[in-house]
């Protein structure tokens, strides 16, 4: 059964309590930049003394408003994000000084044109390949963002500012990764639902040192609990890897449900999982080259080809002793949807079960998803 | 009423008769490169002595096969193109030595990964912006394609080869544009259905001089007919501009139908219309810069922002004396679908009527489209 600690803070609570922190930042003359994607090098924002407000929306609520301007058959994350902006119902968007978008996918790229009418939206040109030309052009983009921040805030960002930010962000990555790697323990020491919720929730704590302390503390707590109460006690619950699109908006109807049905979600290959965290920024390289190299290596399906994601999933299946893989596809996300062909191949080649769920933020398919998850778990009976 | 000349060759016939020409090219040791998009600089293929086989598919037939590997909610053009390749039922794909793809949209970019398993698919990295950095990177891509052709065929392509190709292709552009600009005449001298069909059909004639001669001859013929029989005779048929996605696969159910219903399709802002033809390659610039500049300026919705398309549509409405605009959106084409927001704005700001039809290659919505077209024409009654 899904076992959440008594003091467990939900994502909604974390998001809500973040509002006050954000208001405090603004009241003290602080800087806030809205971001939508892991590809935006947060080290530059940190070096500019700006908090990064995570704006990827996970609520169904503002979608009808968004659909007055955007097509219906577009990814719910994009529609919800634009919908919050359009209806001015997201304090994070409201408090952001400007927005940094990126050309990850067609939908976001074109949505940012409309968003720019509501608030200045600066778009980073993300290449979709990983050769030398792409790296050169992405390095230029990284430098351009630094210059944009300098222009916007009338400041000078020094190399030392960036180096400090790189070190701190790398520390945060290690801490988050340490928490996520608890999933490697067998039996599973913590629910996957809690893992995802905590990490997403911490995105609304704009003090990185505090963020690190909280997650390191929780990691230690879980580990002690496991050593004392679970170590050496075999579990027959199947162990699952979640992969695919951002899952915050469908976490309850998929991840919570599958854990309630008797499985353990132990691993996450997604943007709120290990994907961005496995590779730190190289602290010994020239800073812009190091940032460009790190961020271009994020295994998002927008990269073509994206073989390293397949290799990573292959390794995760072994390291986390995974029995089955659930791929979450947000509706109309072409890149993940097409790439799922290779994910399925990778998973089944290892003799593991694979389930792809294409869904959106509505509750319409909740029952159907539950039924499919039940059927999937039956194929995994150990 | 739709009035087609007696000797009118359908698109299917043109495509079929092209098969024999293509086989002849191959039997004589000729070179053929498969292409999917206007962004591929055909001058380089011509300079390599290779015919460009147009592979964008417009048939519903191979889609079920494609859907065994690709998601269902993907653009029909992408699915059909991949489906032909997968089922090996397109002689043009079969005879192509290799394929040149491009990173226009998410769907094509990721589909090309799967296509590469069937036949070598070389992908050009198309930037989606139009600043200096994009132009530099696209110029490099143009040079890379030249080098790819040299490597593949073990040949050397000289600057003079490319200059000759540029001159010939510019001549072809002028000829095609001259034909399309017949639509500026009032009353309309030729059906839009014929215009589109002829231009697409000529893509399967691999002799450019022949292509030019045929279209110049037909232009002259139509013009003479108009001067003799129609000039000065007012028409009350509404004049329409077709814009949006490639329309070959839906030409019958939209363009033919609306002309049968009593309108004249006089202008085309689409990749088989004037879009690629309005700007020639500058014959006085250094060749790679000239090619890069020309091709980056194609007003496809993959460009962001794409203001020049709005300006072009605005001008076309005046120049072709357009009463209404029909935008064709192929299902799940996010870039055109989102950009339609601005197209609608542009059209209605000029006091003209706008209709957006989202469709695919099936016949399922044929009746519904006819009804919508009828209703649209009623709003245009002069």
Coordinates of C-alpha atoms in Angstrom, one line a residue, chain A residues 41 101 159 201 365:
Chain A
X41 CA 20.6 26.8 -17.4
X101 CA 11.2 29.9 -23.0
X159 CA 32.6 34.3 -14.1
X201 CA 7.3 20.8 -4.3
X365 CA -9.9 8.4 -18.3

